[in-house]
PDB file of C-alpha atoms and ligand atoms in Angstrom:
ATOM      1  CA  MET O   1       0.000   0.000   0.000  1.00 46.00           C
ATOM      2  CA  ARG O   2       2.795   2.345   0.881  1.00 50.00           C
ATOM      3  CA  VAL O   3       4.388   1.608  -2.525  1.00 48.00           C
ATOM      4  CA  LEU O   4       1.118   2.373  -4.277  1.00 46.00           C
ATOM      5  CA  VAL O   5       0.772   5.705  -2.503  1.00 44.00           C
ATOM      6  CA  LEU O   6       4.340   6.518  -3.351  1.00 45.00           C
ATOM      7  CA  LEU O   7       3.782   5.623  -7.003  1.00 46.00           C
ATOM      8  CA  LEU O   8       0.626   7.712  -7.142  1.00 47.00           C
ATOM      9  CA  SER O   9       2.364  10.664  -5.629  1.00 46.00           C
ATOM     10  CA  VAL O  10       5.129  10.348  -8.222  1.00 49.00           C
ATOM     11  CA  PHE O  11       2.935   9.909 -11.268  1.00 51.00           C
ATOM     12  CA  LEU O  12      -0.115  11.997 -10.493  1.00 54.00           C
ATOM     13  CA  PRO O  13       0.331  15.720 -10.896  1.00 56.00           C
ATOM     14  CA  VAL O  14      -0.419  17.672  -7.755  1.00 61.00           C
ATOM     15  CA  PHE O  15      -3.447  19.784  -8.513  1.00 65.00           C
ATOM     16  CA  LEU O  16      -4.683  22.337  -6.093  1.00 66.00           C
ATOM     17  CA  ILE O  17      -8.244  23.518  -6.155  1.00 65.00           C
ATOM     18  CA  ALA O  18      -8.240  26.636  -4.088  1.00 58.00           C
ATOM     19  CA  GLN O  19     -11.431  28.314  -2.979  1.00 61.00           C
ATOM     20  CA  ALA O  20     -11.807  32.030  -2.411  1.00 56.00           C
ATOM     21  CA  SER O  21      -8.898  32.981  -0.245  1.00 84.00           C
ATOM     22  CA  VAL O  22      -7.808  36.564  -0.421  1.00 92.00           C
ATOM     23  CA  GLU O  23      -5.171  35.727   2.202  1.00 91.00           C
ATOM     24  CA  ASP O  24      -3.119  33.866  -0.429  1.00 93.00           C
ATOM     25  CA  PHE O  25      -2.176  37.059  -2.260  1.00 95.00           C
ATOM     26  CA  THR O  26       0.671  39.470  -1.674  1.00 95.00           C
ATOM     27  CA  LEU O  27      -0.766  42.964  -1.957  1.00 96.00           C
ATOM     28  CA  GLY O  28       1.084  46.008  -3.231  1.00 94.00           C
ATOM     29  CA  GLY O  29       0.324  49.702  -3.678  1.00 95.00           C
ATOM     30  CA  THR O  30      -3.285  50.663  -2.926  1.00 96.00           C
ATOM     31  CA  ALA O  31      -4.613  47.056  -2.878  1.00 97.00           C
ATOM     32  CA  ARG O  32      -6.664  46.188   0.226  1.00 97.00           C
ATOM     33  CA  ILE O  33      -8.766  43.187   1.265  1.00 97.00           C
ATOM     34  CA  LEU O  34     -12.468  44.118   1.007  1.00 96.00           C
ATOM     35  CA  ASN O  35     -14.014  40.897   2.342  1.00 94.00           C
ATOM     36  CA  ASP O  36     -13.530  37.096   2.243  1.00 92.00           C
ATOM     37  CA  GLU O  37     -13.719  37.050  -1.519  1.00 94.00           C
ATOM     38  CA  CYS O  38     -12.695  40.431  -2.909  1.00 97.00           C
ATOM     39  CA  ILE O  39      -9.620  42.629  -3.077  1.00 98.00           C
ATOM     40  CA  ARG O  40      -9.950  46.328  -3.949  1.00 98.00           C
ATOM     41  CA  LEU O  41      -6.995  47.032  -6.203  1.00 97.00           C
ATOM     42  CA  THR O  42      -7.577  50.765  -6.478  1.00 97.00           C
ATOM     43  CA  PRO O  43      -9.914  53.183  -4.731  1.00 98.00           C
ATOM     44  CA  ASP O  44     -11.892  55.695  -6.807  1.00 98.00           C
ATOM     45  CA  ALA O  45      -9.015  58.172  -6.606  1.00 97.00           C
ATOM     46  CA  GLN O  46      -6.517  59.725  -8.989  1.00 96.00           C
ATOM     47  CA  TYR O  47      -3.121  58.176  -9.751  1.00 94.00           C
ATOM     48  CA  ALA O  48      -3.687  55.048  -7.667  1.00 95.00           C
ATOM     49  CA  SER O  49      -2.221  51.642  -8.453  1.00 94.00           C
ATOM     50  CA  GLY O  50      -2.486  48.310  -6.742  1.00 95.00           C
ATOM     51  CA  SER O  51      -1.421  44.735  -7.259  1.00 95.00           C
ATOM     52  CA  ALA O  52      -2.281  41.312  -5.862  1.00 96.00           C
ATOM     53  CA  TRP O  53       0.130  38.466  -6.643  1.00 95.00           C
ATOM     54  CA  TYR O  54      -0.835  34.876  -5.919  1.00 94.00           C
ATOM     55  CA  GLU O  55       1.757  33.497  -3.524  1.00 92.00           C
ATOM     56  CA  LYS O  56       2.290  30.129  -5.231  1.00 91.00           C
ATOM     57  CA  ALA O  57       4.036  29.668  -8.559  1.00 93.00           C
ATOM     58  CA  ILE O  58       2.195  27.655 -11.185  1.00 93.00           C
ATOM     59  CA  ASP O  59       3.545  25.091 -13.628  1.00 94.00           C
ATOM     60  CA  LEU O  60       2.589  25.938 -17.225  1.00 95.00           C
ATOM     61  CA  THR O  61       3.275  22.387 -18.411  1.00 95.00           C
ATOM     62  CA  ARG O  62       0.009  21.505 -16.599  1.00 94.00           C
ATOM     63  CA  PRO O  63      -3.492  22.946 -17.064  1.00 94.00           C
ATOM     64  CA  PHE O  64      -4.722  25.870 -15.075  1.00 93.00           C
ATOM     65  CA  GLU O  65      -8.078  27.526 -14.728  1.00 95.00           C
ATOM     66  CA  LEU O  66      -8.877  30.768 -12.927  1.00 95.00           C
ATOM     67  CA  THR O  67     -12.457  31.827 -12.256  1.00 95.00           C
ATOM     68  CA  VAL O  68     -12.795  35.300 -10.783  1.00 96.00           C
ATOM     69  CA  CYS O  69     -15.033  38.351 -11.021  1.00 97.00           C
ATOM     70  CA  LEU O  70     -13.821  41.792 -12.024  1.00 98.00           C
ATOM     71  CA  VAL O  71     -15.460  45.011 -10.879  1.00 98.00           C
ATOM     72  CA  LEU O  72     -14.299  47.989 -12.910  1.00 98.00           C
ATOM     73  CA  GLY O  73     -16.075  50.776 -11.042  1.00 98.00           C
ATOM     74  CA  GLU O  74     -19.024  52.981 -11.961  1.00 98.00           C
ATOM     75  CA  ASN O  75     -17.440  55.883 -13.866  1.00 96.00           C
ATOM     76  CA  ASP O  76     -17.906  55.254 -17.575  1.00 95.00           C
ATOM     77  CA  ASP O  77     -17.053  58.585 -19.259  1.00 91.00           C
ATOM     78  CA  LEU O  78     -14.764  59.582 -16.421  1.00 93.00           C
ATOM     79  CA  GLY O  79     -13.337  56.121 -15.707  1.00 95.00           C
ATOM     80  CA  ALA O  80      -9.827  54.691 -15.999  1.00 94.00           C
ATOM     81  CA  ASP O  81      -7.632  52.736 -16.440  1.00 95.00           C
ATOM     82  CA  GLY O  82      -8.531  49.061 -16.108  1.00 96.00           C
ATOM     83  CA  ILE O  83      -7.229  45.761 -14.777  1.00 96.00           C
ATOM     84  CA  GLY O  84      -4.432  43.542 -16.046  1.00 95.00           C
ATOM     85  CA  PHE O  85      -3.682  39.865 -15.435  1.00 95.00           C
ATOM     86  CA  VAL O  86       0.038  39.226 -15.550  1.00 95.00           C
ATOM     87  CA  PHE O  87       2.152  36.077 -15.729  1.00 96.00           C
ATOM     88  CA  HIS O  88       5.800  36.626 -14.860  1.00 95.00           C
ATOM     89  CA  PRO O  89       8.698  34.564 -13.384  1.00 94.00           C
ATOM     90  CA  THR O  90       8.713  36.786 -10.280  1.00 90.00           C
ATOM     91  CA  ARG O  91       6.009  38.715  -8.462  1.00 87.00           C
ATOM     92  CA  GLN O  92       7.073  42.030  -9.927  1.00 82.00           C
ATOM     93  CA  THR O  93       4.642  44.726 -11.039  1.00 82.00           C
ATOM     94  CA  GLY O  94       5.329  46.787 -14.165  1.00 75.00           C
ATOM     95  CA  TYR O  95       4.610  50.354 -15.190  1.00 75.00           C
ATOM     96  CA  ARG O  96       1.261  51.630 -13.906  1.00 74.00           C
ATOM     97  CA  GLY O  97      -1.238  54.217 -15.154  1.00 73.00           C
ATOM     98  CA  GLU O  98      -2.170  53.409 -18.745  1.00 76.00           C
ATOM     99  CA  GLY O  99       0.179  50.403 -18.423  1.00 73.00           C
ATOM    100  CA  MET O 100      -2.183  48.963 -15.765  1.00 73.00           C
ATOM    101  CA  GLY O 101       0.762  47.466 -13.899  1.00 73.00           C
ATOM    102  CA  PHE O 102       2.194  45.219 -16.570  1.00 77.00           C
ATOM    103  CA  ALA O 103       3.693  47.582 -19.155  1.00 82.00           C
ATOM    104  CA  GLY O 104       7.388  47.010 -19.752  1.00 86.00           C
ATOM    105  CA  LEU O 105       7.553  43.744 -17.808  1.00 90.00           C
ATOM    106  CA  VAL O 106       9.872  41.238 -19.574  1.00 92.00           C
ATOM    107  CA  PRO O 107       9.311  38.331 -19.941  1.00 95.00           C
ATOM    108  CA  SER O 108       5.584  38.439 -19.324  1.00 95.00           C
ATOM    109  CA  LEU O 109       2.187  37.603 -20.680  1.00 96.00           C
ATOM    110  CA  GLY O 110      -0.545  40.116 -19.889  1.00 96.00           C
ATOM    111  CA  ILE O 111      -4.305  40.120 -20.375  1.00 97.00           C
ATOM    112  CA  GLU O 112      -5.807  43.594 -20.183  1.00 96.00           C
ATOM    113  CA  PHE O 113      -9.331  44.760 -19.390  1.00 97.00           C
ATOM    114  CA  ASP O 114      -8.895  48.347 -20.498  1.00 96.00           C
ATOM    115  CA  THR O 115     -11.546  50.971 -19.750  1.00 97.00           C
ATOM    116  CA  TYR O 116      -9.777  54.103 -20.963  1.00 95.00           C
ATOM    117  CA  GLN O 117      -8.875  55.069 -24.509  1.00 95.00           C
ATOM    118  CA  ASN O 118      -5.208  56.000 -24.898  1.00 94.00           C
ATOM    119  CA  TYR O 119      -4.875  57.169 -28.500  1.00 94.00           C
ATOM    120  CA  HIS O 120      -1.104  56.694 -28.574  1.00 93.00           C
ATOM    121  CA  LEU O 121      -1.538  53.004 -27.684  1.00 93.00           C
ATOM    122  CA  ALA O 122      -4.156  52.538 -30.457  1.00 94.00           C
ATOM    123  CA  ASP O 123      -6.875  51.797 -27.874  1.00 94.00           C
ATOM    124  CA  PRO O 124     -10.370  51.528 -29.351  1.00 95.00           C
ATOM    125  CA  SER O 125     -12.963  53.927 -27.899  1.00 95.00           C
ATOM    126  CA  GLN O 126     -14.870  51.053 -26.265  1.00 97.00           C
ATOM    127  CA  ASP O 127     -13.726  49.088 -23.233  1.00 97.00           C
ATOM    128  CA  HIS O 128     -11.629  46.234 -24.574  1.00 97.00           C
ATOM    129  CA  VAL O 129      -9.747  43.002 -23.913  1.00 98.00           C
ATOM    130  CA  ALA O 130      -6.331  42.155 -25.346  1.00 97.00           C
ATOM    131  CA  ILE O 131      -3.377  39.839 -24.777  1.00 97.00           C
ATOM    132  CA  SER O 132       0.127  41.289 -24.887  1.00 96.00           C
ATOM    133  CA  ILE O 133       3.569  39.797 -24.527  1.00 95.00           C
ATOM    134  CA  ASN O 134       6.500  41.372 -22.692  1.00 93.00           C
ATOM    135  CA  GLY O 135       4.517  44.350 -21.438  1.00 91.00           C
ATOM    136  CA  GLN O 136       3.985  45.809 -24.904  1.00 90.00           C
ATOM    137  CA  THR O 137       0.778  47.723 -24.311  1.00 88.00           C
ATOM    138  CA  HIS O 138       0.660  49.291 -27.791  1.00 93.00           C
ATOM    139  CA  HIS O 139      -1.991  47.350 -29.678  1.00 93.00           C
ATOM    140  CA  TYR O 140       0.156  47.063 -32.810  1.00 92.00           C
ATOM    141  CA  ALA O 141       2.007  44.459 -30.733  1.00 92.00           C
ATOM    142  CA  SER O 142      -1.046  42.708 -29.249  1.00 94.00           C
ATOM    143  CA  VAL O 143      -1.159  38.966 -29.899  1.00 96.00           C
ATOM    144  CA  SER O 144      -4.957  38.925 -29.428  1.00 96.00           C
ATOM    145  CA  GLY O 145      -7.351  41.856 -29.675  1.00 95.00           C
ATOM    146  CA  PRO O 146      -7.987  44.587 -28.829  1.00 97.00           C
ATOM    147  CA  ASN O 147     -11.521  43.204 -28.766  1.00 98.00           C
ATOM    148  CA  PRO O 148     -14.229  45.735 -27.834  1.00 97.00           C
ATOM    149  CA  VAL O 149     -16.693  44.626 -25.140  1.00 97.00           C
ATOM    150  CA  PRO O 150     -19.881  46.218 -23.755  1.00 97.00           C
ATOM    151  CA  ASN O 151     -19.269  48.867 -21.076  1.00 98.00           C
ATOM    152  CA  LEU O 152     -17.501  47.295 -18.084  1.00 98.00           C
ATOM    153  CA  GLU O 153     -17.773  50.319 -15.785  1.00 98.00           C
ATOM    154  CA  ASP O 154     -21.269  49.556 -14.532  1.00 98.00           C
ATOM    155  CA  GLY O 155     -20.429  48.633 -10.933  1.00 97.00           C
ATOM    156  CA  ASN O 156     -21.359  45.000 -11.556  1.00 98.00           C
ATOM    157  CA  LYS O 157     -19.312  41.852 -11.149  1.00 98.00           C
ATOM    158  CA  HIS O 158     -18.084  40.534 -14.504  1.00 98.00           C
ATOM    159  CA  LEU O 159     -17.340  36.827 -14.513  1.00 98.00           C
ATOM    160  CA  LEU O 160     -13.906  36.073 -15.933  1.00 98.00           C
ATOM    161  CA  TRP O 161     -12.595  32.625 -16.836  1.00 98.00           C
ATOM    162  CA  ILE O 162      -8.984  32.181 -17.911  1.00 98.00           C
ATOM    163  CA  ASN O 163      -8.009  28.704 -19.052  1.00 97.00           C
ATOM    164  CA  TRP O 164      -4.655  27.279 -20.167  1.00 97.00           C
ATOM    165  CA  ASP O 165      -4.625  23.972 -22.018  1.00 97.00           C
ATOM    166  CA  PRO O 166      -0.988  22.806 -22.300  1.00 96.00           C
ATOM    167  CA  ILE O 167      -1.838  19.929 -24.672  1.00 96.00           C
ATOM    168  CA  TYR O 168      -3.373  22.191 -27.327  1.00 97.00           C
ATOM    169  CA  GLN O 169      -1.291  25.123 -26.060  1.00 97.00           C
ATOM    170  CA  LYS O 170      -4.297  27.363 -25.972  1.00 98.00           C
ATOM    171  CA  LEU O 171      -5.018  30.217 -23.610  1.00 98.00           C
ATOM    172  CA  THR O 172      -8.691  31.194 -23.546  1.00 98.00           C
ATOM    173  CA  VAL O 173     -10.196  34.297 -21.956  1.00 98.00           C
ATOM    174  CA  GLN O 174     -13.948  34.385 -21.420  1.00 98.00           C
ATOM    175  CA  LEU O 175     -15.697  37.406 -19.964  1.00 98.00           C
ATOM    176  CA  ASP O 176     -19.386  37.265 -19.016  1.00 97.00           C
ATOM    177  CA  GLY O 177     -19.655  33.877 -20.746  1.00 97.00           C
ATOM    178  CA  LYS O 178     -18.185  34.939 -24.101  1.00 98.00           C
ATOM    179  CA  GLU O 179     -14.714  34.302 -25.493  1.00 98.00           C
ATOM    180  CA  ARG O 180     -13.038  37.712 -25.730  1.00 98.00           C
ATOM    181  CA  ALA O 181      -9.423  36.784 -26.394  1.00 98.00           C
ATOM    182  CA  SER O 182      -7.318  33.697 -27.022  1.00 98.00           C
ATOM    183  CA  LEU O 183      -3.796  32.691 -27.869  1.00 98.00           C
ATOM    184  CA  GLU O 184      -2.528  29.470 -29.377  1.00 98.00           C
ATOM    185  CA  ALA O 185       1.212  29.372 -28.758  1.00 97.00           C
ATOM    186  CA  ASP O 186       3.970  27.529 -26.972  1.00 97.00           C
ATOM    187  CA  ILE O 187       3.925  30.116 -24.189  1.00 97.00           C
ATOM    188  CA  VAL O 188       6.642  28.349 -22.168  1.00 97.00           C
ATOM    189  CA  ASP O 189       9.151  28.456 -25.033  1.00 97.00           C
ATOM    190  CA  LYS O 190       8.052  31.548 -26.945  1.00 95.00           C
ATOM    191  CA  VAL O 191       7.402  33.851 -23.989  1.00 96.00           C
ATOM    192  CA  PHE O 192       9.276  32.438 -21.010  1.00 97.00           C
ATOM    193  CA  GLN O 193      12.348  30.943 -22.783  1.00 96.00           C
ATOM    194  CA  GLY O 194      11.602  27.416 -21.603  1.00 96.00           C
ATOM    195  CA  ASN O 195      10.851  28.316 -17.984  1.00 96.00           C
ATOM    196  CA  ALA O 196       7.441  26.843 -17.115  1.00 96.00           C
ATOM    197  CA  THR O 197       7.359  28.197 -13.562  1.00 96.00           C
ATOM    198  CA  VAL O 198       5.582  31.535 -13.329  1.00 96.00           C
ATOM    199  CA  TYR O 199       3.605  33.592 -10.878  1.00 95.00           C
ATOM    200  CA  TRP O 200       0.362  35.351 -11.728  1.00 95.00           C
ATOM    201  CA  GLY O 201      -0.949  38.576 -10.404  1.00 95.00           C
ATOM    202  CA  VAL O 202      -3.659  41.081 -11.034  1.00 95.00           C
ATOM    203  CA  THR O 203      -2.878  44.760 -11.280  1.00 95.00           C
ATOM    204  CA  ALA O 204      -4.876  47.933 -11.768  1.00 95.00           C
ATOM    205  CA  ALA O 205      -4.327  51.648 -11.985  1.00 94.00           C
ATOM    206  CA  THR O 206      -6.091  54.969 -12.297  1.00 95.00           C
ATOM    207  CA  GLY O 207      -4.838  58.245 -13.742  1.00 94.00           C
ATOM    208  CA  ARG O 208      -6.470  61.626 -14.056  1.00 94.00           C
ATOM    209  CA  LYS O 209      -9.684  59.621 -14.521  1.00 96.00           C
ATOM    210  CA  THR O 210     -10.591  57.112 -11.872  1.00 97.00           C
ATOM    211  CA  ASN O 211     -12.565  54.046 -10.788  1.00 98.00           C
ATOM    212  CA  TYR O 212     -12.582  51.687  -7.869  1.00 98.00           C
ATOM    213  CA  GLN O 213     -11.417  48.347  -9.259  1.00 98.00           C
ATOM    214  CA  ASP O 214     -11.842  45.008  -7.545  1.00 98.00           C
ATOM    215  CA  ILE O 215     -11.089  41.353  -8.110  1.00 98.00           C
ATOM    216  CA  CYS O 216     -13.191  38.677  -6.421  1.00 97.00           C
ATOM    217  CA  ILE O 217     -11.740  35.162  -6.296  1.00 94.00           C
ATOM    218  CA  LYS O 218     -14.057  32.268  -7.158  1.00 92.00           C
ATOM    219  CA  LYS O 219     -12.033  29.197  -8.055  1.00 90.00           C
ATOM    220  CA  LEU O 220      -8.431  28.404  -8.894  1.00 90.00           C
ATOM    221  CA  VAL O 221      -7.354  25.072 -10.364  1.00 90.00           C
ATOM    222  CA  PHE O 222      -3.687  24.647 -11.094  1.00 87.00           C
ATOM    223  CA  ALA O 223      -0.623  22.481 -10.544  1.00 87.00           C
ATOM    224  CA  GLU O 224       1.774  23.967  -8.084  1.00 84.00           C
ATOM    225  CA  ALA O 225       5.285  24.334  -9.493  1.00 83.00           C
ATOM    226  CA  GLY O 226       7.947  22.084  -8.017  1.00 78.00           C
ATOM    227  CA  TYR O 227       5.905  18.847  -7.802  1.00 66.00           C
TER     228      TYR O 227
HETATM  229 CA1  LIG V 301      -6.079  52.286 -22.038  1.00 73.88          CA
HETATM  230 CA1  LIG V 302     -16.543  52.084 -20.334  1.00 73.88          CA
END
């Protein structure tokens, strides 16, 4: 029996299914725990920025699935800047403001939920979703999107599902039940130079225009790196 357990522990990947635990994040900047489920990344104030990095590294050779809700505030015309999901070998936050905390971060993969139009980054006028590599927030360099979505700054929770399938090498981003961005690529080799161990974090910023911006954790399924 002991041999069997040992064999199982060697051959079965260690998957963690984590329920809402805001305590498992390292907070930076203006980020604060709101309640058992939600972290407020920025208050509705000018030039704020906050980050929440999940404390455990994930292994990109195995599947992962994140189910969270985003709240992007209530200021539509006067709202900014949005929320970014970042994958990076360390828990380091990039340039804030219009960069939403992941601009300039190398190597990285970022998924943006952008609520403010920056003309010089080729942002569309609508709120939009895009995937960028190495913190290149200009949309000429986006590897998916920018894909316009209905107004996100309505104060409501928007259900977000991010899924990585390492067999088909496909990253899928669904927002409010619809696919809004995707990337089919060998992310480990092409983005992270063969390093499959990365951290993920969520970052947000405001500028002259503002919004409170929250993330609420629903379900995380992933293989912890190092097993
Ligand atoms: Ca923007
Ligand atoms: Ca909007």
